[in-house]
Amino acid sequence: MKKRQLPNLNALRAFEAAARHLNFRVASEELNITHSAISHHIRNLEDQLSVNLFARTGRNVVLTESGKLYLPILSEAFDRIADGANLVQSLERPNTLIVQVYITVAMYWLLPRIHEFYRVSKGIQAQLGTSYLDWSFDRQGVDVGIIWTNKKDPDLVYLHLAEARLSPMCHVDLLKGKSPIKEPRDLLNHDILQLFNHNHDWSTWFAEAGIEDWAPDQAITYDNYLLALEAASKGRGVAMTNSPFATPRTPASSLVRPFGDKTCHSGDWYLVCKPELADSPKVRLFYKWLMNELESDKKTR
């Protein structure tokens, strides 16, 4: 076998980070080394390759044609190394499943029942990583994610969980009083609570209800369903849910659906993972458990 002639790994990492950010200072912070160390590594790499990877114009740096060619090759190589490391680690911890999930899904759906997964899986511990905002799947840090989406990454596996359905929720007291909510148009007499990163929710629902004289700038905005629904539970307005996962389920909750089962399609919920983990026993078991829980929910409605 021909011996590989590889440049210095630290120099490659320094170049990849600097080229990705087009900023030596940011690259030095990412790699936790000094700015001068970044410059030193890149000079050594350019000397070894006998090419210029950066063109320096005053304080700014831009990639040369050689640099532009080399960057995606290195980025893909480092991604594959990281994916391989994560795969090995995942296989070495068969009794741990790291789950990436929205904070609303964790609070309203997963946390109240995750202990049951531990029981039926005979000891697989689910570690939850949550986010208040939209997130991209963490290929390096997690095993699976529960995600709502209309778009799919071709490099990931999507296991369908459920259709996503939008429906308004409000405090029960808003169903009566000075401006009772009896039909969809009555919502316009109350504050609309929406997510700034999901402002299409209300537009979609109103369009389905035949209401066209509403615009997203008429709403009070939040960054996640959890906060919007908490405000709604205090009678501050009407929030949207994205069932079956982002919906309050506490029996004593003051929140109600003013229009019952009047919902509209908003996409789909999936369990997402990398292809190499899709057939692992713990992922298959988690998916089966999720589907069983969703089926049980349907029977108890």
Short mmCIF file of C-alpha atoms in Angstrom, two decimals:
data_model
loop_
_atom_site.label_atom_id
_atom_site.label_comp_id
_atom_site.label_asym_id
_atom_site.label_seq_id
_atom_site.Cartn_x
_atom_site.Cartn_y
_atom_site.Cartn_z
CA MET A 1 0.00 0.00 0.00
CA LYS A 2 1.24 3.44 -0.91
CA LYS A 3 2.19 5.51 2.10
CA ARG A 4 0.01 8.58 2.58
CA GLN A 5 1.77 11.92 2.37
CA LEU A 6 -0.34 14.07 4.67
CA PRO A 7 0.27 17.66 5.70
CA ASN A 8 0.44 18.46 9.41
CA LEU A 9 -2.98 17.85 10.96
CA ASN A 10 -2.85 20.99 13.14
CA ALA A 11 -2.04 23.05 10.05
CA LEU A 12 -4.99 21.53 8.21
CA ARG A 13 -7.34 22.30 11.10
CA ALA A 14 -6.06 25.87 11.30
CA PHE A 15 -6.58 26.43 7.58
CA GLU A 16 -10.05 24.83 7.54
CA ALA A 17 -11.27 26.97 10.45
CA ALA A 18 -9.74 30.19 9.08
CA ALA A 19 -11.08 29.53 5.59
CA ARG A 20 -14.54 28.68 6.87
CA HIS A 21 -14.76 31.90 8.88
CA LEU A 22 -12.50 34.01 6.64
CA ASN A 23 -11.22 35.34 9.92
CA PHE A 24 -8.03 34.29 11.72
CA ARG A 25 -9.19 35.64 15.08
CA VAL A 26 -12.45 33.68 15.05
CA ALA A 27 -10.54 30.56 13.96
CA SER A 28 -8.10 30.99 16.85
CA GLU A 29 -11.02 31.23 19.30
CA GLU A 30 -12.65 28.12 17.86
CA LEU A 31 -9.45 26.07 18.12
CA ASN A 32 -8.38 27.67 21.40
CA ILE A 33 -4.96 28.72 20.10
CA THR A 34 -3.41 32.13 19.48
CA HIS A 35 -3.93 34.28 16.42
CA SER A 36 -0.20 34.02 15.64
CA ALA A 37 -0.39 30.22 15.86
CA ILE A 38 -3.11 30.22 13.19
CA SER A 39 -0.92 32.36 10.93
CA HIS A 40 2.12 30.15 11.59
CA HIS A 41 0.24 26.94 10.77
CA ILE A 42 -1.15 28.37 7.54
CA ARG A 43 2.26 29.64 6.38
CA ASN A 44 3.73 26.20 7.02
CA LEU A 45 0.90 24.54 5.11
CA GLU A 46 1.34 26.91 2.15
CA ASP A 47 5.08 26.21 2.16
CA GLN A 48 4.51 22.46 2.24
CA LEU A 49 1.97 22.59 -0.61
CA SER A 50 3.90 25.28 -2.51
CA VAL A 51 0.67 27.22 -3.10
CA ASN A 52 -0.96 30.34 -1.67
CA LEU A 53 -4.21 29.50 0.07
CA PHE A 54 -5.10 33.04 1.13
CA ALA A 55 -4.73 36.40 -0.57
CA ARG A 56 -4.14 39.07 2.04
CA THR A 57 -5.63 42.48 1.28
CA GLY A 58 -4.99 44.84 4.19
CA ARG A 59 -6.82 43.51 7.24
CA ASN A 60 -9.01 41.20 5.19
CA VAL A 61 -8.20 37.74 3.90
CA VAL A 62 -9.81 36.01 0.95
CA LEU A 63 -9.33 32.53 -0.40
CA THR A 64 -7.31 32.00 -3.55
CA GLU A 65 -8.63 29.58 -6.17
CA SER A 66 -6.48 26.88 -4.56
CA GLY A 67 -7.91 27.71 -1.15
CA LYS A 68 -11.49 27.57 -2.49
CA LEU A 69 -10.76 24.16 -3.97
CA TYR A 70 -9.16 22.79 -0.79
CA LEU A 71 -11.71 24.03 1.79
CA PRO A 72 -14.71 21.78 0.95
CA ILE A 73 -12.43 18.75 0.68
CA LEU A 74 -11.04 19.34 4.17
CA SER A 75 -14.42 20.22 5.66
CA GLU A 76 -15.94 16.99 4.37
CA ALA A 77 -12.95 15.00 5.63
CA PHE A 78 -13.20 16.48 9.12
CA ASP A 79 -16.97 15.90 9.14
CA ARG A 80 -16.42 12.23 8.28
CA ILE A 81 -13.81 11.88 11.01
CA ALA A 82 -16.18 13.45 13.52
CA ASP A 83 -19.07 11.26 12.34
CA GLY A 84 -16.90 8.18 12.66
CA ALA A 85 -15.88 9.12 16.18
CA ASN A 86 -19.50 9.69 17.14
CA LEU A 87 -20.53 6.35 15.63
CA VAL A 88 -17.86 4.47 17.57
CA GLN A 89 -18.85 6.26 20.77
CA SER A 90 -22.53 5.50 20.17
CA LEU A 91 -21.83 1.81 19.62
CA GLU A 92 -19.74 1.75 22.78
CA ARG A 93 -22.66 3.13 24.82
CA PRO A 94 -25.56 0.86 23.76
CA ASN A 95 -27.49 1.72 26.92
CA THR A 96 -27.45 5.49 26.36
CA LEU A 97 -29.50 7.35 23.75
CA ILE A 98 -28.82 11.06 23.30
CA VAL A 99 -31.98 12.77 22.04
CA GLN A 100 -32.11 16.26 20.54
CA VAL A 101 -35.51 17.85 21.07
CA TYR A 102 -37.33 21.18 21.16
CA ILE A 103 -37.87 22.49 24.69
CA THR A 104 -41.66 22.51 24.14
CA VAL A 105 -41.69 18.87 23.07
CA ALA A 106 -39.58 17.93 26.07
CA MET A 107 -41.81 19.76 28.56
CA TYR A 108 -45.23 18.89 27.15
CA TRP A 109 -44.73 15.39 25.75
CA LEU A 110 -41.44 13.63 26.45
CA LEU A 111 -40.58 14.37 30.08
CA PRO A 112 -43.87 13.13 31.55
CA ARG A 113 -43.34 9.69 30.01
CA ILE A 114 -39.63 9.15 29.32
CA HIS A 115 -39.31 7.06 32.49
CA GLU A 116 -41.59 4.54 30.77
CA PHE A 117 -39.08 4.17 27.93
CA TYR A 118 -36.37 3.35 30.47
CA ARG A 119 -38.63 0.64 31.87
CA VAL A 120 -39.69 -1.01 28.60
CA SER A 121 -36.20 -0.76 27.10
CA LYS A 122 -34.79 -2.54 30.15
CA GLY A 123 -32.31 0.14 31.06
CA ILE A 124 -31.62 2.36 28.04
CA GLN A 125 -31.19 5.85 29.42
CA ALA A 126 -32.38 8.73 27.24
CA GLN A 127 -30.35 11.92 27.67
CA LEU A 128 -32.26 14.96 26.43
CA GLY A 129 -30.61 17.95 24.78
CA THR A 130 -33.10 20.80 24.37
CA SER A 131 -33.31 24.08 22.48
CA TYR A 132 -35.72 26.98 22.71
CA LEU A 133 -35.23 27.87 19.04
CA ASP A 134 -35.22 25.98 15.77
CA TRP A 135 -32.17 23.79 15.49
CA SER A 136 -30.13 21.91 12.97
CA PHE A 137 -29.47 18.27 13.71
CA ASP A 138 -26.25 17.92 15.70
CA ARG A 139 -24.44 15.22 13.74
CA GLN A 140 -21.60 14.99 16.23
CA GLY A 141 -23.29 15.27 19.61
CA VAL A 142 -26.53 13.29 19.49
CA ASP A 143 -28.00 9.98 18.35
CA VAL A 144 -31.52 11.00 17.32
CA GLY A 145 -33.73 14.08 17.17
CA ILE A 146 -37.48 14.67 17.23
CA ILE A 147 -38.11 17.34 14.64
CA TRP A 148 -40.92 19.08 12.80
CA THR A 149 -40.03 19.83 9.21
CA ASN A 150 -41.21 20.24 5.65
CA LYS A 151 -37.72 19.74 4.24
CA LYS A 152 -35.34 16.80 4.49
CA ASP A 153 -31.57 16.59 4.51
CA PRO A 154 -30.59 13.85 2.02
CA ASP A 155 -27.72 12.83 4.31
CA LEU A 156 -30.05 11.94 7.20
CA VAL A 157 -32.69 9.26 7.80
CA TYR A 158 -36.23 10.45 8.64
CA LEU A 159 -38.59 8.04 10.36
CA HIS A 160 -42.14 9.39 10.20
CA LEU A 161 -43.85 9.85 13.56
CA ALA A 162 -47.03 11.83 12.96
CA GLU A 163 -48.73 14.47 10.89
CA ALA A 164 -48.32 17.93 12.42
CA ARG A 165 -51.62 19.72 13.01
CA LEU A 166 -52.04 23.38 13.97
CA SER A 167 -54.81 24.48 16.33
CA PRO A 168 -55.34 27.62 18.45
CA MET A 169 -55.44 27.45 22.25
CA CYS A 170 -56.58 30.06 24.74
CA HIS A 171 -57.64 30.49 28.34
CA VAL A 172 -61.12 29.08 28.96
CA ASP A 173 -62.33 32.52 30.11
CA LEU A 174 -61.87 33.91 26.60
CA LEU A 175 -64.75 31.74 25.40
CA LYS A 176 -67.10 34.15 27.16
CA GLY A 177 -67.09 37.75 28.35
CA LYS A 178 -67.05 41.00 26.34
CA SER A 179 -65.49 39.45 23.23
CA PRO A 180 -66.34 35.75 23.36
CA ILE A 181 -64.58 33.42 20.96
CA LYS A 182 -67.21 31.45 19.10
CA GLU A 183 -65.92 31.41 15.52
CA PRO A 184 -62.48 31.91 13.92
CA ARG A 185 -63.04 35.58 13.08
CA ASP A 186 -63.58 36.29 16.80
CA LEU A 187 -59.86 35.66 17.30
CA LEU A 188 -59.15 39.03 15.69
CA ASN A 189 -60.63 40.68 18.79
CA HIS A 190 -57.82 39.23 20.91
CA ASP A 191 -54.03 39.36 20.92
CA ILE A 192 -52.50 36.77 18.63
CA LEU A 193 -49.41 35.15 20.13
CA GLN A 194 -47.05 33.80 17.49
CA LEU A 195 -43.47 32.57 17.11
CA PHE A 196 -41.19 34.92 15.23
CA ASN A 197 -39.46 31.92 13.66
CA HIS A 198 -42.81 30.25 12.82
CA ASN A 199 -44.87 33.21 11.69
CA HIS A 200 -46.41 31.05 8.97
CA ASP A 201 -48.40 29.09 11.61
CA TRP A 202 -51.12 31.66 12.02
CA SER A 203 -51.09 32.66 8.36
CA THR A 204 -51.67 29.01 7.44
CA TRP A 205 -54.44 28.52 9.97
CA PHE A 206 -56.26 31.76 9.15
CA ALA A 207 -56.08 30.98 5.42
CA GLU A 208 -57.58 27.56 6.10
CA ALA A 209 -60.36 29.25 8.09
CA GLY A 210 -61.07 31.64 5.21
CA ILE A 211 -59.75 34.75 6.98
CA GLU A 212 -57.57 36.88 4.72
CA ASP A 213 -57.50 40.26 6.48
CA TRP A 214 -54.81 39.32 9.02
CA ALA A 215 -51.09 39.93 8.77
CA PRO A 216 -48.20 38.56 10.89
CA ASP A 217 -47.27 42.06 12.08
CA GLN A 218 -50.52 42.14 14.04
CA ALA A 219 -49.19 39.56 16.50
CA ILE A 220 -47.18 39.54 19.71
CA THR A 221 -44.09 37.40 19.10
CA TYR A 222 -42.22 34.80 21.15
CA ASP A 223 -39.31 32.51 20.33
CA ASN A 224 -40.97 29.18 21.21
CA TYR A 225 -44.35 27.53 21.69
CA LEU A 226 -43.73 27.04 25.41
CA LEU A 227 -43.62 30.79 26.15
CA ALA A 228 -46.52 31.61 23.85
CA LEU A 229 -48.70 28.94 25.45
CA GLU A 230 -47.68 30.07 28.93
CA ALA A 231 -48.84 33.59 28.06
CA ALA A 232 -52.08 32.17 26.69
CA SER A 233 -52.64 30.24 29.93
CA LYS A 234 -52.58 33.59 31.74
CA GLY A 235 -55.29 34.97 29.46
CA ARG A 236 -52.90 37.22 27.52
CA GLY A 237 -54.10 36.12 24.10
CA VAL A 238 -54.46 33.13 21.78
CA ALA A 239 -51.48 30.88 21.00
CA MET A 240 -50.95 28.12 18.45
CA THR A 241 -50.12 24.50 19.12
CA ASN A 242 -48.42 22.07 16.78
CA SER A 243 -49.73 18.68 17.78
CA PRO A 244 -49.17 15.99 18.72
CA PHE A 245 -45.89 16.94 20.43
CA ALA A 246 -46.10 20.70 21.13
CA THR A 247 -49.42 20.70 22.96
CA PRO A 248 -50.14 20.98 26.72
CA ARG A 249 -51.62 17.79 28.12
CA THR A 250 -52.13 18.63 31.81
CA PRO A 251 -55.76 17.82 32.74
CA ALA A 252 -55.94 20.82 35.10
CA SER A 253 -54.70 23.19 32.41
CA SER A 254 -56.77 26.32 31.86
CA LEU A 255 -56.03 26.13 28.13
CA VAL A 256 -58.70 24.95 25.73
CA ARG A 257 -59.09 24.59 21.98
CA PRO A 258 -61.88 27.06 21.14
CA PHE A 259 -62.73 25.23 17.93
CA GLY A 260 -62.25 21.66 19.08
CA ASP A 261 -60.83 19.48 16.34
CA LYS A 262 -60.65 22.28 13.74
CA THR A 263 -56.98 21.94 12.79
CA CYS A 264 -54.87 22.24 9.66
CA HIS A 265 -51.88 20.39 8.31
CA SER A 266 -48.49 22.07 8.90
CA GLY A 267 -45.95 19.43 7.94
CA ASP A 268 -44.81 16.27 9.69
CA TRP A 269 -42.95 15.14 12.79
CA TYR A 270 -39.98 12.79 12.36
CA LEU A 271 -37.40 10.92 14.32
CA VAL A 272 -34.16 11.83 12.55
CA CYS A 273 -30.71 10.25 12.74
CA LYS A 274 -27.64 9.51 10.69
CA PRO A 275 -27.86 6.50 8.33
CA GLU A 276 -25.30 4.46 10.24
CA LEU A 277 -27.43 4.56 13.40
CA ALA A 278 -30.85 4.02 11.82
CA ASP A 279 -30.77 0.24 12.29
CA SER A 280 -29.10 0.21 15.71
CA PRO A 281 -31.14 -1.62 18.38
CA LYS A 282 -31.53 1.41 20.63
CA VAL A 283 -32.80 3.66 17.82
CA ARG A 284 -35.22 1.01 16.56
CA LEU A 285 -36.48 0.48 20.11
CA PHE A 286 -36.93 4.21 20.72
CA TYR A 287 -38.84 4.63 17.46
CA LYS A 288 -41.12 1.70 18.27
CA TRP A 289 -41.78 3.15 21.73
CA LEU A 290 -42.61 6.59 20.30
CA MET A 291 -45.07 5.07 17.83
CA ASN A 292 -46.72 3.04 20.60
CA GLU A 293 -47.08 6.16 22.74
CA LEU A 294 -48.62 8.10 19.88
CA GLU A 295 -51.06 5.28 19.20
CA SER A 296 -52.01 5.18 22.89
CA ASP A 297 -52.64 8.93 22.79
CA LYS A 298 -55.12 8.47 19.96
CA LYS A 299 -57.06 5.90 21.97
CA THR A 300 -57.34 8.14 25.04
CA ARG A 301 -58.62 11.24 23.24
#
